[in-house]
PDB file of C-alpha atoms in Angstrom:
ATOM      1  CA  UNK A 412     -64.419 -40.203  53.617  1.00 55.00           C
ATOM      2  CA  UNK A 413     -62.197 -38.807  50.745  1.00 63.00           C
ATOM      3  CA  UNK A 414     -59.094 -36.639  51.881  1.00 71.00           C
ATOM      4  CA  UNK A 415     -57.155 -34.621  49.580  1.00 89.00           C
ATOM      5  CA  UNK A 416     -53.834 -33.713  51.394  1.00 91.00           C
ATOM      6  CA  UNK A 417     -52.432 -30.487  51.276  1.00 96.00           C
ATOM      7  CA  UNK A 418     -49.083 -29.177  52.505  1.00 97.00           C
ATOM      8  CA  UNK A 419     -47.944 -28.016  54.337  1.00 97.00           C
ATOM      9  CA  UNK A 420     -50.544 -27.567  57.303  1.00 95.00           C
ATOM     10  CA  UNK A 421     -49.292 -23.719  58.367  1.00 96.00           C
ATOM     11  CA  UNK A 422     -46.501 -21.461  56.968  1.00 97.00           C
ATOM     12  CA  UNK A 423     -45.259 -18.400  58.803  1.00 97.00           C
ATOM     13  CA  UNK A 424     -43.227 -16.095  56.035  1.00 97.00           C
ATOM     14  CA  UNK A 425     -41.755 -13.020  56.340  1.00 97.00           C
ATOM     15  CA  UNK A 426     -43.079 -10.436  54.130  1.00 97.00           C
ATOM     16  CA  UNK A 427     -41.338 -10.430  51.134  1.00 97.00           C
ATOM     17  CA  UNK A 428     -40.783 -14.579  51.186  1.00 98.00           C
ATOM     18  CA  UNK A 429     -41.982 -16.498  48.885  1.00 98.00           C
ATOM     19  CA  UNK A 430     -44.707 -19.579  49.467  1.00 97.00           C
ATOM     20  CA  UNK A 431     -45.399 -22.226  48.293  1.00 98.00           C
ATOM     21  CA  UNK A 432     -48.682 -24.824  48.699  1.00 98.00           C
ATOM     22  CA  UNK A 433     -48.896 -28.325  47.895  1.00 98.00           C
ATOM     23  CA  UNK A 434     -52.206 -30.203  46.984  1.00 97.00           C
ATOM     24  CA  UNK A 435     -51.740 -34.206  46.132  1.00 95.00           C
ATOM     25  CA  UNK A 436     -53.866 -36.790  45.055  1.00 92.00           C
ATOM     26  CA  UNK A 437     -53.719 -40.561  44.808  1.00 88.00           C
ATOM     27  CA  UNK A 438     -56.133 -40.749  41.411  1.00 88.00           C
ATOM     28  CA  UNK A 439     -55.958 -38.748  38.370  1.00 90.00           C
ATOM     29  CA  UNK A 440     -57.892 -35.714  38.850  1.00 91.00           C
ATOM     30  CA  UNK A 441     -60.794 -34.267  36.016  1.00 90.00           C
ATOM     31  CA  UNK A 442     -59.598 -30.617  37.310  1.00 91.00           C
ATOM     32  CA  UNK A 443     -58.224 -28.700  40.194  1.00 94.00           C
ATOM     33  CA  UNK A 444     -59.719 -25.459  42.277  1.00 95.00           C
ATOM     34  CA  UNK A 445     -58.169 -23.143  44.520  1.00 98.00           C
ATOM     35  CA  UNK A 446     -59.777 -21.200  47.180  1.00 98.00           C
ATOM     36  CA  UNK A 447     -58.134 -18.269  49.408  1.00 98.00           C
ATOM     37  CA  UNK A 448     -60.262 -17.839  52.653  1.00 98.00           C
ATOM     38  CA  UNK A 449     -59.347 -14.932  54.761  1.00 97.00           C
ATOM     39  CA  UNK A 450     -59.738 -15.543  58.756  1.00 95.00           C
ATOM     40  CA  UNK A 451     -63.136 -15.326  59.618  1.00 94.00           C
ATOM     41  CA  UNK A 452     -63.890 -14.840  56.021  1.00 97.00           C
ATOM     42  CA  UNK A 453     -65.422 -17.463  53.295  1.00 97.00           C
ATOM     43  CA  UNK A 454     -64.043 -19.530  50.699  1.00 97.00           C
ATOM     44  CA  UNK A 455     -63.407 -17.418  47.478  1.00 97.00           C
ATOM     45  CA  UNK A 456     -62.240 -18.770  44.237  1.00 96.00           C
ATOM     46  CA  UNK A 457     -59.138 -18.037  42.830  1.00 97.00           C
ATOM     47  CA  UNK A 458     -58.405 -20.309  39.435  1.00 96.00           C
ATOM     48  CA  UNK A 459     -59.594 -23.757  37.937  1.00 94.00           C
ATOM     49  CA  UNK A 460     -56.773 -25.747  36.069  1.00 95.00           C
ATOM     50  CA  UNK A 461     -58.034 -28.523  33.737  1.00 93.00           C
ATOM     51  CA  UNK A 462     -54.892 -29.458  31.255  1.00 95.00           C
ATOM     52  CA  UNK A 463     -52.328 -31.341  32.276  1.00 96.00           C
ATOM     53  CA  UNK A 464     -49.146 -29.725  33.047  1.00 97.00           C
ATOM     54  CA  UNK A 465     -50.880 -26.146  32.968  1.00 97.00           C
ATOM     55  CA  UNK A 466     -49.703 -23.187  34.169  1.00 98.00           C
ATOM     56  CA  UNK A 467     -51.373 -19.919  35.039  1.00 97.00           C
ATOM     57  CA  UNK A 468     -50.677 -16.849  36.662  1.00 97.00           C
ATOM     58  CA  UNK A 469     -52.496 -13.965  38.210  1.00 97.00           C
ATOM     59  CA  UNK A 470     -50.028 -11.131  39.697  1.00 97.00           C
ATOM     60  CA  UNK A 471     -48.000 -12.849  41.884  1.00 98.00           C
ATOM     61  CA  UNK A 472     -49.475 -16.278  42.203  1.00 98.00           C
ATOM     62  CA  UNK A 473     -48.452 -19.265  40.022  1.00 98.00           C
ATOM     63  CA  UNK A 474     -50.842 -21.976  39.620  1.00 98.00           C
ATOM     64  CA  UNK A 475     -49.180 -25.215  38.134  1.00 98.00           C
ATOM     65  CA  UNK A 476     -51.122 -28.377  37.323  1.00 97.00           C
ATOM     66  CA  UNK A 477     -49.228 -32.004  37.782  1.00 96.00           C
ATOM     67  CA  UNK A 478     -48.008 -33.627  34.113  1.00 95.00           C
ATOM     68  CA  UNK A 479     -49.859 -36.538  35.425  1.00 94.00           C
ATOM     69  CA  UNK A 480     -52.790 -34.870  37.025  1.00 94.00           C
ATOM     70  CA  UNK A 481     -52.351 -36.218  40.270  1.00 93.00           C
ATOM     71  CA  UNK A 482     -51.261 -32.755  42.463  1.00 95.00           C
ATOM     72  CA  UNK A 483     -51.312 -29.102  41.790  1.00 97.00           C
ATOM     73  CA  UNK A 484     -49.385 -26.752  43.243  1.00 98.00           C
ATOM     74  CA  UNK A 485     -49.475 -22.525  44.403  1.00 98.00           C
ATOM     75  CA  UNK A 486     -46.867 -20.191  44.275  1.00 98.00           C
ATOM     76  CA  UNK A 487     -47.027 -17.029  45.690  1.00 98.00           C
ATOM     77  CA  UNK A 488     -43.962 -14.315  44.939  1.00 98.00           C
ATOM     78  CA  UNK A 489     -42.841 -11.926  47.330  1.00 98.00           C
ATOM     79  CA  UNK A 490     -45.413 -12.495  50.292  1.00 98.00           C
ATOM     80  CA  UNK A 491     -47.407  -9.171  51.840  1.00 97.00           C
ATOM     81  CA  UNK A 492     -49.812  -8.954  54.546  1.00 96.00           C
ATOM     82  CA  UNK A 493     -52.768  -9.234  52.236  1.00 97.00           C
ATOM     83  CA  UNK A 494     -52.089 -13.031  51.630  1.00 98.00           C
ATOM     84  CA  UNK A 495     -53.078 -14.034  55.020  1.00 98.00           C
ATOM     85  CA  UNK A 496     -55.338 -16.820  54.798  1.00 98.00           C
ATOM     86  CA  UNK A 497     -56.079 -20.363  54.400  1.00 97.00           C
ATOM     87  CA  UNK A 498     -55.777 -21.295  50.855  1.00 98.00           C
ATOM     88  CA  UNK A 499     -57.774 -24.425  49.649  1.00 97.00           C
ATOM     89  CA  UNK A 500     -57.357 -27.086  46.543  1.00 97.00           C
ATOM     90  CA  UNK A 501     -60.646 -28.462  45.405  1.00 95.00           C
ATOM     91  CA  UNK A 502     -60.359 -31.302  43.617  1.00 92.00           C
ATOM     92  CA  UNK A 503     -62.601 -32.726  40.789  1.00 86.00           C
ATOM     93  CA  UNK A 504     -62.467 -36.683  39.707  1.00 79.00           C
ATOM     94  CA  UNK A 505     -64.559 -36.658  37.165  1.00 75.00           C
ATOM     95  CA  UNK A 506     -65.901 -34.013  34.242  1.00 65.00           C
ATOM     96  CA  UNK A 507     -68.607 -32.191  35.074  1.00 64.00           C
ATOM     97  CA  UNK A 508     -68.873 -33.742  38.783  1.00 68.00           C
ATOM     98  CA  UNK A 509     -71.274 -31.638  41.103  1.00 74.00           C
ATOM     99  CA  UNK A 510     -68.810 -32.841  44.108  1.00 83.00           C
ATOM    100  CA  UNK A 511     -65.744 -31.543  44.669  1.00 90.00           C
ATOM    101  CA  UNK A 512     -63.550 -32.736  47.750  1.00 92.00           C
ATOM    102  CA  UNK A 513     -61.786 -29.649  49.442  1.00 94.00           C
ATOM    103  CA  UNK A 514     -57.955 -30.164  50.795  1.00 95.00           C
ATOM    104  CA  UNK A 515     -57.071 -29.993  54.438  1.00 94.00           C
ATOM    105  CA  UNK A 516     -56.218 -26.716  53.528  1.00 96.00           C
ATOM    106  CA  UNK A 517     -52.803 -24.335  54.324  1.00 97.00           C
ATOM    107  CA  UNK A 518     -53.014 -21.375  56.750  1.00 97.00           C
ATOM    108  CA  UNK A 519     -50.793 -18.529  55.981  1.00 98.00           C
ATOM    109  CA  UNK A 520     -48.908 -15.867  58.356  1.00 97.00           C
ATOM    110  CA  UNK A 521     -46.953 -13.362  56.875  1.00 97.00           C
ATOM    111  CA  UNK A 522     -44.931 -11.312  59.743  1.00 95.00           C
ATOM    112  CA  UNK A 523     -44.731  -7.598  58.390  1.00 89.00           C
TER     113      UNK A 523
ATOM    114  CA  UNK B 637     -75.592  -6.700  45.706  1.00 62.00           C
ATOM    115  CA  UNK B 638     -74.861  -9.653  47.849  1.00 69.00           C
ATOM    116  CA  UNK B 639     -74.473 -12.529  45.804  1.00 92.00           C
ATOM    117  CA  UNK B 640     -75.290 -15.789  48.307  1.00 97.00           C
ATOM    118  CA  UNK B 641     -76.273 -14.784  51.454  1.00 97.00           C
ATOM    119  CA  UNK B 642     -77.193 -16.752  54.692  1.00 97.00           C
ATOM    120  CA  UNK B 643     -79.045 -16.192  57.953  1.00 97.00           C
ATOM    121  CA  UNK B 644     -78.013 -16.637  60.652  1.00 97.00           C
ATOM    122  CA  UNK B 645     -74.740 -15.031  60.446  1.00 97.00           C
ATOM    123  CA  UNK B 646     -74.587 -16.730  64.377  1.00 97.00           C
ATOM    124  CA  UNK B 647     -76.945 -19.284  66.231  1.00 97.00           C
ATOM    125  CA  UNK B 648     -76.110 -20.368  69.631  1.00 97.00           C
ATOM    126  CA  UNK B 649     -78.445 -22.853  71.118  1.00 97.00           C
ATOM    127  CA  UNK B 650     -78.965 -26.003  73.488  1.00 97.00           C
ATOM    128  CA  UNK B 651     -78.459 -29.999  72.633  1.00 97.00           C
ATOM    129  CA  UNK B 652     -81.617 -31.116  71.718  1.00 97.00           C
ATOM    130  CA  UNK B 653     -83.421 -27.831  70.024  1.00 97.00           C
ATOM    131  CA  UNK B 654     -83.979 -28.224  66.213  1.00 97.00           C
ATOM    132  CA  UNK B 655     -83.261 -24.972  64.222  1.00 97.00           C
ATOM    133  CA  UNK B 656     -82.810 -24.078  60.562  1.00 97.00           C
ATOM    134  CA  UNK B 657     -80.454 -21.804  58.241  1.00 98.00           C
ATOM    135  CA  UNK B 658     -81.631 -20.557  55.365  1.00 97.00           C
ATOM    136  CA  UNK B 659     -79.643 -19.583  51.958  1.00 97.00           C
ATOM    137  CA  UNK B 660     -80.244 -17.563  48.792  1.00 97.00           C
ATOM    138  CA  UNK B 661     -78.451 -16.739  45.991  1.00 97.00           C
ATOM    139  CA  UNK B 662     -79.468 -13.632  43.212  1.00 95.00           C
ATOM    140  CA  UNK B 663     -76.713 -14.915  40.872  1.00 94.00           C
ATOM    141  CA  UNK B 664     -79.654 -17.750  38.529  1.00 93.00           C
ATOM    142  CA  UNK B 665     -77.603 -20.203  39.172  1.00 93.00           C
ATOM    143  CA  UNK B 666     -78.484 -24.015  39.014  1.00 90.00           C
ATOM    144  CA  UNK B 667     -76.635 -26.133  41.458  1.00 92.00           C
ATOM    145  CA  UNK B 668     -76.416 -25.019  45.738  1.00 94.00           C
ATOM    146  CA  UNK B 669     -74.252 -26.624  48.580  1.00 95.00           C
ATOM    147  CA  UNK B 670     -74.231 -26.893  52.022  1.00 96.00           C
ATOM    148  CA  UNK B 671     -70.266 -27.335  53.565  1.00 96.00           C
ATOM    149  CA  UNK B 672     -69.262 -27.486  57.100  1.00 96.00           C
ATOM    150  CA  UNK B 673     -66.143 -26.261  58.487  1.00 97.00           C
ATOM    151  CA  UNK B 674     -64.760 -27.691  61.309  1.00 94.00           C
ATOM    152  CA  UNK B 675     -62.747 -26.124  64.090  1.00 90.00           C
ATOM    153  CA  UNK B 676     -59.722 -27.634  62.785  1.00 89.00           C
ATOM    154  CA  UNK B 677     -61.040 -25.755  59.040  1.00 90.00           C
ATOM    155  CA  UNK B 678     -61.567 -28.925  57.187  1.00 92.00           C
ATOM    156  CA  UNK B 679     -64.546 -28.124  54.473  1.00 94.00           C
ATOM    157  CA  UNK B 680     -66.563 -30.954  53.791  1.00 93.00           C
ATOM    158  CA  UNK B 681     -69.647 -30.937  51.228  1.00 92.00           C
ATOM    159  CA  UNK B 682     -72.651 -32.264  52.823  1.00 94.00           C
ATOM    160  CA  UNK B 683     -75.566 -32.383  50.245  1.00 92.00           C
ATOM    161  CA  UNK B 684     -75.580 -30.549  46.773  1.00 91.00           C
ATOM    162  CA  UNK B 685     -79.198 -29.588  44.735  1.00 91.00           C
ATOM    163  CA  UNK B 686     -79.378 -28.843  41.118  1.00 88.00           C
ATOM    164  CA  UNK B 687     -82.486 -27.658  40.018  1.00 85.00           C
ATOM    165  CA  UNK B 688     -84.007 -28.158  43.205  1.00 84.00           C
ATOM    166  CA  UNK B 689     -83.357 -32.196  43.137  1.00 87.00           C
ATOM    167  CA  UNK B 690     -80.870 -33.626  45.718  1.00 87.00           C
ATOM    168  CA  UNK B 691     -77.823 -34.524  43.200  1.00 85.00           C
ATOM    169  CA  UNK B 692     -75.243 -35.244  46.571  1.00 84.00           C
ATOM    170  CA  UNK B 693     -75.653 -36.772  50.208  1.00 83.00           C
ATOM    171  CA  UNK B 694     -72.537 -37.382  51.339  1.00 83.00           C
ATOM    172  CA  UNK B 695     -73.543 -39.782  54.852  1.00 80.00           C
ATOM    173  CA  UNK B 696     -75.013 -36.618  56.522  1.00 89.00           C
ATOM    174  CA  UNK B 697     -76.877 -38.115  59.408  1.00 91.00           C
ATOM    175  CA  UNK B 698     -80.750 -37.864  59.106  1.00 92.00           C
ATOM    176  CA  UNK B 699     -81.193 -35.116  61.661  1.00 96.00           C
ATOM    177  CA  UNK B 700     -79.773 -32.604  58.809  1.00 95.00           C
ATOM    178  CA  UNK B 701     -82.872 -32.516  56.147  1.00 94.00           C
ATOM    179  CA  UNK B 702     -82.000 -29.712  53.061  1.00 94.00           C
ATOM    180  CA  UNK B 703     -85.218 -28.336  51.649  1.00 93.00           C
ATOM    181  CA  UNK B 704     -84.960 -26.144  48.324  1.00 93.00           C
ATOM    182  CA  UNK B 705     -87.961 -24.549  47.467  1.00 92.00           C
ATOM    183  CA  UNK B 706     -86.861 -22.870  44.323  1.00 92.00           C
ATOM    184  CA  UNK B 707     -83.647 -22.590  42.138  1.00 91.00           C
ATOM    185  CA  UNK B 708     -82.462 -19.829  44.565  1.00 95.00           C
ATOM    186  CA  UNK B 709     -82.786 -21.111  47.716  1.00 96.00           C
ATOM    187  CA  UNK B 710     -81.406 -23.986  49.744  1.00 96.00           C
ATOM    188  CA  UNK B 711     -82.358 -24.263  53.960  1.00 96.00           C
ATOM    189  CA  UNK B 712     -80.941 -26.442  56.512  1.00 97.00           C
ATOM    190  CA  UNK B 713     -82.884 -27.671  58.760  1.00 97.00           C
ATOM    191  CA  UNK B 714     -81.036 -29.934  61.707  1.00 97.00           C
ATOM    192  CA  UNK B 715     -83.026 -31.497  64.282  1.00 97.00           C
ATOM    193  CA  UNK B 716     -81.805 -32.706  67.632  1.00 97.00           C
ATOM    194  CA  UNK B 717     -78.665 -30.542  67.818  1.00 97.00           C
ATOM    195  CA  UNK B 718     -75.844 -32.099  68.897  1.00 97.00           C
ATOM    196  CA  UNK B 719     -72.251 -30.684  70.304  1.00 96.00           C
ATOM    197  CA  UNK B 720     -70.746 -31.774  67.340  1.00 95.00           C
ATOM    198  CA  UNK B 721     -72.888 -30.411  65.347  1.00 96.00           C
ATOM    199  CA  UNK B 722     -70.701 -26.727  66.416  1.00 97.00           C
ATOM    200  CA  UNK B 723     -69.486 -25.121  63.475  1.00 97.00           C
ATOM    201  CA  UNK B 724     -69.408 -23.084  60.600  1.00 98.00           C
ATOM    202  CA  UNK B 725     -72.095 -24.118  57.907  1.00 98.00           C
ATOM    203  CA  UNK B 726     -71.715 -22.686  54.409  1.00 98.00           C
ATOM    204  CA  UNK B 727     -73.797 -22.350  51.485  1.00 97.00           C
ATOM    205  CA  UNK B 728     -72.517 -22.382  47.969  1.00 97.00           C
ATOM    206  CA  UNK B 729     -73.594 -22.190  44.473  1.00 95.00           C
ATOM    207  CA  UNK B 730     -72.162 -22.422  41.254  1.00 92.00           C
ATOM    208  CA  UNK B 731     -73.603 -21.853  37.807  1.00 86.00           C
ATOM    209  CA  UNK B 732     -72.764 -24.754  35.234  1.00 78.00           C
ATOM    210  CA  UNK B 733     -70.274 -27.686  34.546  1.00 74.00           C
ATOM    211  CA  UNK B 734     -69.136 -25.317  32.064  1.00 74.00           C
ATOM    212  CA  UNK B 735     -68.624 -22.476  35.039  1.00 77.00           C
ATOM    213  CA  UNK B 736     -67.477 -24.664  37.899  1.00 84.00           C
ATOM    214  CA  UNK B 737     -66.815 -21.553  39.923  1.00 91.00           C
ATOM    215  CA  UNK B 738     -67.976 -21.683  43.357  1.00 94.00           C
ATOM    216  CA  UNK B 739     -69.573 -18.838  45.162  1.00 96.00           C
ATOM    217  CA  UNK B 740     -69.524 -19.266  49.132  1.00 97.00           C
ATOM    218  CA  UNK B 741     -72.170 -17.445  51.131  1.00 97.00           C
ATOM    219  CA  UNK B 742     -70.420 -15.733  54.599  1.00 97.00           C
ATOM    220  CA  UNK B 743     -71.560 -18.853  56.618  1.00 97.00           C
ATOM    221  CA  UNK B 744     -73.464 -19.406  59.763  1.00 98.00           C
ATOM    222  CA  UNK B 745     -71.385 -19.929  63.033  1.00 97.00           C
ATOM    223  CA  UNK B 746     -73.422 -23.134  65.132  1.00 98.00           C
ATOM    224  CA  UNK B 747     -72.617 -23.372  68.816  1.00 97.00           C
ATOM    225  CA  UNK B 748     -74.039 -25.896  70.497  1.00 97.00           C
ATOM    226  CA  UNK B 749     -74.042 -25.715  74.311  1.00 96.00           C
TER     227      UNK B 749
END
């Protein structure tokens, strides 16, 4: 089935690092989610980016949408023990899909 | 006020039982999912309903049959459990295509022994 690749798989940061995620595509994408999921928690949203080469920001993360709308990226500043989790791209191919395809996901460790 | 909520929160049970999960949501909103998660955490969509009609099957074998009998709820039922059926089933809604947002229910751990 579809795949959406994300990387990397795991990141161990020391608190205070920054992080980075990486969600790519091989088509053009409609629009991009993200999803933080705590361990043993459940998906929760965090932003939807639809323009091309958008930005957006909440606190210390930095969503960025690809020119070509191909792979999205998540920033976080200054890591803290709070941002453990596995944070999830959802990808959407075409406007107003029901279906979105979920990356393989990145699993965050921040060391205090 | 929980917003989607699932039960089981945990179901252990032998190959070869049939058993179901149920979902609802108190948010109105129009279109429910089930996901699974895998061990290795990889979320893939299984079916999606939008006002109660099946909108996605995504190759789910047969033995998984989704029932919704109103806007706000969406079961599972799976019938001859298998070991690889073991993992964590979520439920999901979301409100629009104008509000893509999707709200995840806690999830229901399988085991399969």
């Amino acid at each position: 089935g579809q795949q959406v690749m994300q990387i990397p798989q795991y990141q161990h940061v020391q608190e205070g690092e920054d992080f980075t995620t990486y969600c790519n595509s091989s088509t053009t994408l409609s629009n991009i989610q993200w999803y933080k999921q705590r361990p043993g928690g459940h998906p929760v949203f965090l932003i939807q980016l639809v323009k091309s080469g958008e930005v957006k920001k909440q606190k210390r993360l930095t969503f960025q949408f690809g020119e070509a709308k191909k792979n999205s990226s998540l920033h976080i500043t200054a890591t803290q023990t709070t941002d453990v989790g596995t944070y999830f791209c959802a990808v959407g191919y075409t406007s107003g899909t029901y279906k979105y395809i979920f990356g393989t996901g990145t699993r965050l460790k921040v060391l205090a | 006020d929980t917003a989607v909520s699932q039960t089981p929160k945990y179901l252990v049970t032998q190959m070869g039982n049939d058993k179901s999960i149920k979902c609802e949501q108190n948010l109105g909103h129009d279109t429910m999912y089930w996901y699974k998660q895998d061990s290795k955490k990889f979320l893939k969509i299984m079916f999606s309903y939008n006002n109660k009609e099946l909108i996605i099957n995504e190759t789910v074998p047969n033995r998984f049959s989704p029932k919704s009998p109103d806007k706000a709820h969406l079961n599972l039922h799976i019938n001859s459990l298998e070991l690889g059926d073991s993992a964590v089933y979520f439920c999901a809604s979301r409100q629009s295509e104008a509000h893509n947002e999707q709200f995840f229910g806690p999830g229901t751990r399988l085991t399969v022994l």
